[in-house]
Amino acid sequence: MTEHANETNAIDETAQGRLLGAADIRRIAAEAGISPTKKFGQNFVIDPGTVRRIVREAGVTADDHVLEVGPGLGSLTLAILETGATMTAVEIDPPVAERLPGTIAEFMPDAVDRFRVVNRDALTVTPENLPDFQNDDSFTLVANLPYNVATPILLTLLERFDNLGTFLVMVQKEVADRLSEKPGSKIYGTPSVKLAWYGTAERVGIIGRNVFWPAPNVDSALVLFKRYEGGHTPSANNPDGSVVDRENVFRLIDAAFGQRRKTLHAALKKIVPSEAFEQAGIDPTRRGETLAIDEFVALARAVGEVSEA
């Protein structure tokens, strides 16, 4: 038996409870009458080693307050609770949300008081309707996100929760590459730049298809994100203590990538005066896909200054 296997078994046999295996997942699903649906992008993780790896990469400890989006049948949920952390899970599917507390009680009874589930669409979550994290200086998101809504969920949560400090998410590999890509690549786009406004993202691992039920037809990857101190790129800070308006920056990003084959001059002609390019030190014959977030910030600042002149 390998050292890793010994370590895994040692954790399994503690008083904390144990994680879900493939047989557990299928039994819980059958008992609850739950079938994975394409509607909600459900692919349940059936491998304890994978969920422990996610939690380890996220750096979750007993001191952390964790948000999980799309907990499904509870595989990752139990791995998060195993650390001693306190957590809230947001689940869109009513039968799944209803079943989850029973799974925690069965497999990790000592963690029941550290867990809460909310039946809600993550895209509708706000600090007002999810006040669990309002007293935290910082909290972390750890999740296996549905492929089709991963990017909107991440950008929406970062916009609404100023204290969302870090996240470790498992997403489709293609999405992971897009979120962490740097300027100049064909897959560098709106998600890459907007995420860079808030902080730094990097791909930290690949996850194969065989750890899911049902197995997806694509590979997955892990993305680790750390928010900038202050909540946004330092380049957005103005000398007078104000901050370049994020909405103005994002409007430029959307316009530049909405017609990414066009030059900046052509794509932004309706919203950026020619003199703003010169003031920002940006060549208007470049394309949007070559600009880093700090250059979009500089251009937005220049637009504001030119319009005020």
PDB file of C-alpha atoms in Angstrom, residues 35-226:
ATOM      1  CA  SER A  35     -30.651  12.023 -12.165  1.00  0.00           C
ATOM      2  CA  PRO A  36     -27.823  14.282 -13.411  1.00  0.00           C
ATOM      3  CA  THR A  37     -29.341  16.815 -15.797  1.00  0.00           C
ATOM      4  CA  LYS A  38     -27.847  18.708 -18.734  1.00  0.00           C
ATOM      5  CA  LYS A  39     -30.128  21.622 -17.801  1.00  0.00           C
ATOM      6  CA  PHE A  40     -28.061  22.324 -14.695  1.00  0.00           C
ATOM      7  CA  GLY A  41     -24.787  21.022 -16.142  1.00  0.00           C
ATOM      8  CA  GLN A  42     -24.564  18.327 -13.479  1.00  0.00           C
ATOM      9  CA  ASN A  43     -21.556  16.006 -13.476  1.00  0.00           C
ATOM     10  CA  PHE A  44     -21.036  14.563  -9.996  1.00  0.00           C
ATOM     11  CA  VAL A  45     -17.489  13.845  -8.775  1.00  0.00           C
ATOM     12  CA  ILE A  46     -17.191  10.225  -7.654  1.00  0.00           C
ATOM     13  CA  ASP A  47     -13.509  10.185  -6.642  1.00  0.00           C
ATOM     14  CA  PRO A  48     -12.516  11.180  -3.059  1.00  0.00           C
ATOM     15  CA  GLY A  49      -8.930  11.863  -4.146  1.00  0.00           C
ATOM     16  CA  THR A  50     -10.081  14.497  -6.624  1.00  0.00           C
ATOM     17  CA  VAL A  51     -12.181  16.491  -4.160  1.00  0.00           C
ATOM     18  CA  ARG A  52      -9.378  16.388  -1.598  1.00  0.00           C
ATOM     19  CA  ARG A  53      -7.009  17.684  -4.250  1.00  0.00           C
ATOM     20  CA  ILE A  54      -9.373  20.583  -4.997  1.00  0.00           C
ATOM     21  CA  VAL A  55      -9.595  21.511  -1.318  1.00  0.00           C
ATOM     22  CA  ARG A  56      -5.814  21.206  -0.934  1.00  0.00           C
ATOM     23  CA  GLU A  57      -5.167  23.476  -3.940  1.00  0.00           C
ATOM     24  CA  ALA A  58      -7.656  25.957  -2.483  1.00  0.00           C
ATOM     25  CA  GLY A  59      -5.708  26.011   0.784  1.00  0.00           C
ATOM     26  CA  VAL A  60      -8.870  25.644   2.881  1.00  0.00           C
ATOM     27  CA  THR A  61      -8.325  25.431   6.653  1.00  0.00           C
ATOM     28  CA  ALA A  62     -10.557  25.252   9.718  1.00  0.00           C
ATOM     29  CA  ASP A  63     -10.383  29.049   9.972  1.00  0.00           C
ATOM     30  CA  ASP A  64     -12.000  29.610   6.581  1.00  0.00           C
ATOM     31  CA  HIS A  65     -15.558  30.499   5.608  1.00  0.00           C
ATOM     32  CA  VAL A  66     -16.291  28.847   2.274  1.00  0.00           C
ATOM     33  CA  LEU A  67     -18.940  29.354  -0.390  1.00  0.00           C
ATOM     34  CA  GLU A  68     -19.666  26.402  -2.656  1.00  0.00           C
ATOM     35  CA  VAL A  69     -21.793  26.834  -5.787  1.00  0.00           C
ATOM     36  CA  GLY A  70     -23.462  23.738  -7.236  1.00  0.00           C
ATOM     37  CA  PRO A  71     -22.665  21.208  -4.478  1.00  0.00           C
ATOM     38  CA  GLY A  72     -24.606  18.454  -6.225  1.00  0.00           C
ATOM     39  CA  LEU A  73     -24.755  15.327  -4.085  1.00  0.00           C
ATOM     40  CA  GLY A  74     -22.062  16.528  -1.691  1.00  0.00           C
ATOM     41  CA  SER A  75     -18.706  15.066  -2.783  1.00  0.00           C
ATOM     42  CA  LEU A  76     -16.770  18.337  -2.643  1.00  0.00           C
ATOM     43  CA  THR A  77     -18.930  19.618   0.207  1.00  0.00           C
ATOM     44  CA  LEU A  78     -17.754  16.827   2.508  1.00  0.00           C
ATOM     45  CA  ALA A  79     -14.113  17.392   1.527  1.00  0.00           C
ATOM     46  CA  ILE A  80     -14.442  21.082   2.439  1.00  0.00           C
ATOM     47  CA  LEU A  81     -16.118  20.253   5.761  1.00  0.00           C
ATOM     48  CA  GLU A  82     -13.404  17.679   6.478  1.00  0.00           C
ATOM     49  CA  THR A  83     -10.943  20.557   6.975  1.00  0.00           C
ATOM     50  CA  GLY A  84     -13.028  21.975   9.813  1.00  0.00           C
ATOM     51  CA  ALA A  85     -14.141  24.965   7.722  1.00  0.00           C
ATOM     52  CA  THR A  86     -17.582  26.576   7.966  1.00  0.00           C
ATOM     53  CA  MET A  87     -19.486  26.752   4.701  1.00  0.00           C
ATOM     54  CA  THR A  88     -22.611  27.724   2.792  1.00  0.00           C
ATOM     55  CA  ALA A  89     -23.622  25.853  -0.365  1.00  0.00           C
ATOM     56  CA  VAL A  90     -25.800  27.462  -3.046  1.00  0.00           C
ATOM     57  CA  GLU A  91     -27.731  24.892  -5.084  1.00  0.00           C
ATOM     58  CA  ILE A  92     -30.201  25.698  -7.871  1.00  0.00           C
ATOM     59  CA  ASP A  93     -31.887  22.268  -8.087  1.00  0.00           C
ATOM     60  CA  PRO A  94     -34.554  21.906  -5.324  1.00  0.00           C
ATOM     61  CA  PRO A  95     -34.410  18.088  -4.874  1.00  0.00           C
ATOM     62  CA  VAL A  96     -30.607  18.204  -4.678  1.00  0.00           C
ATOM     63  CA  ALA A  97     -30.646  21.058  -2.167  1.00  0.00           C
ATOM     64  CA  GLU A  98     -33.237  19.239  -0.068  1.00  0.00           C
ATOM     65  CA  ARG A  99     -31.201  16.032   0.033  1.00  0.00           C
ATOM     66  CA  LEU A 100     -27.807  17.565   0.904  1.00  0.00           C
ATOM     67  CA  PRO A 101     -28.238  18.128   4.696  1.00  0.00           C
ATOM     68  CA  GLY A 102     -29.150  14.444   5.094  1.00  0.00           C
ATOM     69  CA  THR A 103     -25.957  13.412   3.325  1.00  0.00           C
ATOM     70  CA  ILE A 104     -23.862  15.604   5.639  1.00  0.00           C
ATOM     71  CA  ALA A 105     -25.639  14.151   8.670  1.00  0.00           C
ATOM     72  CA  GLU A 106     -25.004  10.595   7.445  1.00  0.00           C
ATOM     73  CA  PHE A 107     -21.373  10.872   6.356  1.00  0.00           C
ATOM     74  CA  MET A 108     -20.007  13.672   8.576  1.00  0.00           C
ATOM     75  CA  PRO A 109     -22.386  14.227  11.502  1.00  0.00           C
ATOM     76  CA  ASP A 110     -19.902  16.375  13.439  1.00  0.00           C
ATOM     77  CA  ALA A 111     -20.008  18.946  10.610  1.00  0.00           C
ATOM     78  CA  VAL A 112     -23.780  19.551  10.566  1.00  0.00           C
ATOM     79  CA  ASP A 113     -23.503  22.773  12.592  1.00  0.00           C
ATOM     80  CA  ARG A 114     -20.879  24.181  10.207  1.00  0.00           C
ATOM     81  CA  PHE A 115     -22.991  23.735   7.089  1.00  0.00           C
ATOM     82  CA  ARG A 116     -25.908  25.542   5.457  1.00  0.00           C
ATOM     83  CA  VAL A 117     -27.508  25.035   2.037  1.00  0.00           C
ATOM     84  CA  VAL A 118     -29.440  27.696   0.127  1.00  0.00           C
ATOM     85  CA  ASN A 119     -31.741  26.749  -2.764  1.00  0.00           C
ATOM     86  CA  ARG A 120     -31.037  29.576  -5.202  1.00  0.00           C
ATOM     87  CA  ASP A 121     -29.581  30.333  -8.623  1.00  0.00           C
ATOM     88  CA  ALA A 122     -26.011  31.557  -8.012  1.00  0.00           C
ATOM     89  CA  LEU A 123     -26.511  34.296 -10.601  1.00  0.00           C
ATOM     90  CA  THR A 124     -29.194  35.844  -8.369  1.00  0.00           C
ATOM     91  CA  VAL A 125     -27.132  35.758  -5.165  1.00  0.00           C
ATOM     92  CA  THR A 126     -26.396  39.113  -3.497  1.00  0.00           C
ATOM     93  CA  PRO A 127     -25.038  40.168  -0.076  1.00  0.00           C
ATOM     94  CA  GLU A 128     -28.653  41.018   0.814  1.00  0.00           C
ATOM     95  CA  ASN A 129     -30.198  37.605   0.063  1.00  0.00           C
ATOM     96  CA  LEU A 130     -27.075  35.695   1.153  1.00  0.00           C
ATOM     97  CA  PRO A 131     -25.906  37.562   4.274  1.00  0.00           C
ATOM     98  CA  ASP A 132     -23.787  34.639   5.521  1.00  0.00           C
ATOM     99  CA  PHE A 133     -20.542  36.345   4.499  1.00  0.00           C
ATOM    100  CA  GLN A 134     -21.309  39.973   5.324  1.00  0.00           C
ATOM    101  CA  ASN A 135     -19.224  39.978   8.512  1.00  0.00           C
ATOM    102  CA  ASP A 136     -16.191  38.349   6.893  1.00  0.00           C
ATOM    103  CA  ASP A 137     -13.148  40.397   5.957  1.00  0.00           C
ATOM    104  CA  SER A 138     -12.588  37.787   3.262  1.00  0.00           C
ATOM    105  CA  PHE A 139     -14.122  34.494   2.185  1.00  0.00           C
ATOM    106  CA  THR A 140     -13.289  31.894  -0.436  1.00  0.00           C
ATOM    107  CA  LEU A 141     -15.247  30.138  -3.182  1.00  0.00           C
ATOM    108  CA  VAL A 142     -14.529  26.458  -3.854  1.00  0.00           C
ATOM    109  CA  ALA A 143     -16.686  24.825  -6.503  1.00  0.00           C
ATOM    110  CA  ASN A 144     -17.142  22.396  -9.361  1.00  0.00           C
ATOM    111  CA  LEU A 145     -18.917  24.825 -11.673  1.00  0.00           C
ATOM    112  CA  PRO A 146     -21.312  23.932 -14.491  1.00  0.00           C
ATOM    113  CA  TYR A 147     -19.461  24.485 -17.746  1.00  0.00           C
ATOM    114  CA  ASN A 148     -22.112  26.647 -19.386  1.00  0.00           C
ATOM    115  CA  VAL A 149     -22.387  29.293 -16.646  1.00  0.00           C
ATOM    116  CA  ALA A 150     -18.970  29.214 -14.959  1.00  0.00           C
ATOM    117  CA  THR A 151     -17.715  32.554 -16.275  1.00  0.00           C
ATOM    118  CA  PRO A 152     -20.906  34.563 -15.564  1.00  0.00           C
ATOM    119  CA  ILE A 153     -21.070  33.115 -12.042  1.00  0.00           C
ATOM    120  CA  LEU A 154     -17.465  34.063 -11.234  1.00  0.00           C
ATOM    121  CA  LEU A 155     -17.677  37.598 -12.614  1.00  0.00           C
ATOM    122  CA  THR A 156     -21.072  38.192 -10.985  1.00  0.00           C
ATOM    123  CA  LEU A 157     -19.895  37.056  -7.547  1.00  0.00           C
ATOM    124  CA  LEU A 158     -16.702  39.143  -7.771  1.00  0.00           C
ATOM    125  CA  GLU A 159     -18.755  42.195  -8.723  1.00  0.00           C
ATOM    126  CA  ARG A 160     -21.319  41.768  -5.946  1.00  0.00           C
ATOM    127  CA  PHE A 161     -19.109  40.529  -3.093  1.00  0.00           C
ATOM    128  CA  ASP A 162     -16.189  42.853  -2.420  1.00  0.00           C
ATOM    129  CA  ASN A 163     -14.908  40.438   0.211  1.00  0.00           C
ATOM    130  CA  LEU A 164     -14.688  37.399  -2.093  1.00  0.00           C
ATOM    131  CA  GLY A 165     -10.918  37.173  -1.780  1.00  0.00           C
ATOM    132  CA  THR A 166      -9.969  33.904  -3.474  1.00  0.00           C
ATOM    133  CA  PHE A 167     -11.482  31.068  -5.439  1.00  0.00           C
ATOM    134  CA  LEU A 168     -10.483  27.621  -6.596  1.00  0.00           C
ATOM    135  CA  VAL A 169     -12.890  26.274  -9.204  1.00  0.00           C
ATOM    136  CA  MET A 170     -13.034  23.226 -11.416  1.00  0.00           C
ATOM    137  CA  VAL A 171     -14.278  24.132 -14.884  1.00  0.00           C
ATOM    138  CA  GLN A 172     -14.035  22.861 -18.448  1.00  0.00           C
ATOM    139  CA  LYS A 173     -10.376  22.991 -19.511  1.00  0.00           C
ATOM    140  CA  GLU A 174     -11.201  25.376 -22.339  1.00  0.00           C
ATOM    141  CA  VAL A 175     -12.880  27.749 -19.864  1.00  0.00           C
ATOM    142  CA  ALA A 176      -9.918  27.480 -17.482  1.00  0.00           C
ATOM    143  CA  ASP A 177      -7.526  28.413 -20.274  1.00  0.00           C
ATOM    144  CA  ARG A 178      -9.669  31.392 -21.213  1.00  0.00           C
ATOM    145  CA  LEU A 179      -9.890  32.662 -17.640  1.00  0.00           C
ATOM    146  CA  SER A 180      -6.143  32.498 -17.063  1.00  0.00           C
ATOM    147  CA  GLU A 181      -4.880  33.476 -20.544  1.00  0.00           C
ATOM    148  CA  LYS A 182      -2.582  36.440 -21.178  1.00  0.00           C
ATOM    149  CA  PRO A 183      -2.797  39.038 -24.012  1.00  0.00           C
ATOM    150  CA  GLY A 184      -1.974  38.070 -27.584  1.00  0.00           C
ATOM    151  CA  SER A 185      -3.552  34.614 -27.661  1.00  0.00           C
ATOM    152  CA  LYS A 186      -6.560  33.619 -29.742  1.00  0.00           C
ATOM    153  CA  ILE A 187      -8.359  32.421 -26.616  1.00  0.00           C
ATOM    154  CA  TYR A 188      -7.607  35.610 -24.685  1.00  0.00           C
ATOM    155  CA  GLY A 189     -10.904  37.437 -24.512  1.00  0.00           C
ATOM    156  CA  THR A 190     -13.486  39.258 -22.439  1.00  0.00           C
ATOM    157  CA  PRO A 191     -13.392  36.805 -19.472  1.00  0.00           C
ATOM    158  CA  SER A 192      -9.586  36.941 -19.340  1.00  0.00           C
ATOM    159  CA  VAL A 193      -9.453  40.740 -19.153  1.00  0.00           C
ATOM    160  CA  LYS A 194     -12.410  41.246 -16.827  1.00  0.00           C
ATOM    161  CA  LEU A 195     -11.112  38.694 -14.348  1.00  0.00           C
ATOM    162  CA  ALA A 196      -7.726  40.454 -14.462  1.00  0.00           C
ATOM    163  CA  TRP A 197      -9.461  43.632 -13.246  1.00  0.00           C
ATOM    164  CA  TYR A 198     -10.159  41.883  -9.940  1.00  0.00           C
ATOM    165  CA  GLY A 199      -7.004  39.842  -9.458  1.00  0.00           C
ATOM    166  CA  THR A 200      -4.683  37.140 -10.776  1.00  0.00           C
ATOM    167  CA  ALA A 201      -5.787  33.764 -12.126  1.00  0.00           C
ATOM    168  CA  GLU A 202      -3.729  30.687 -12.970  1.00  0.00           C
ATOM    169  CA  ARG A 203      -4.482  27.150 -14.059  1.00  0.00           C
ATOM    170  CA  VAL A 204      -3.191  24.790 -11.383  1.00  0.00           C
ATOM    171  CA  GLY A 205      -4.152  21.329 -12.605  1.00  0.00           C
ATOM    172  CA  ILE A 206      -5.951  19.102 -15.100  1.00  0.00           C
ATOM    173  CA  ILE A 207      -8.764  16.731 -14.085  1.00  0.00           C
ATOM    174  CA  GLY A 208      -9.607  13.713 -16.233  1.00  0.00           C
ATOM    175  CA  ARG A 209     -13.102  12.684 -17.276  1.00  0.00           C
ATOM    176  CA  ASN A 210     -13.257   9.398 -15.383  1.00  0.00           C
ATOM    177  CA  VAL A 211     -13.763  11.022 -11.951  1.00  0.00           C
ATOM    178  CA  PHE A 212     -17.271  12.182 -12.896  1.00  0.00           C
ATOM    179  CA  TRP A 213     -20.687  10.585 -13.147  1.00  0.00           C
ATOM    180  CA  PRO A 214     -21.783  10.879 -15.834  1.00  0.00           C
ATOM    181  CA  ALA A 215     -18.411  11.304 -17.537  1.00  0.00           C
ATOM    182  CA  PRO A 216     -18.336  14.540 -19.581  1.00  0.00           C
ATOM    183  CA  ASN A 217     -16.941  14.578 -23.104  1.00  0.00           C
ATOM    184  CA  VAL A 218     -14.303  17.163 -22.171  1.00  0.00           C
ATOM    185  CA  ASP A 219     -11.442  17.414 -19.693  1.00  0.00           C
ATOM    186  CA  SER A 220     -11.638  19.756 -16.717  1.00  0.00           C
ATOM    187  CA  ALA A 221      -9.076  21.994 -15.074  1.00  0.00           C
ATOM    188  CA  LEU A 222      -8.565  23.871 -11.820  1.00  0.00           C
ATOM    189  CA  VAL A 223      -8.272  27.661 -11.727  1.00  0.00           C
ATOM    190  CA  LEU A 224      -6.863  29.454  -8.677  1.00  0.00           C
ATOM    191  CA  PHE A 225      -7.709  33.147  -8.284  1.00  0.00           C
ATOM    192  CA  LYS A 226      -6.412  35.692  -5.789  1.00  0.00           C
TER     193      LYS A 226
END
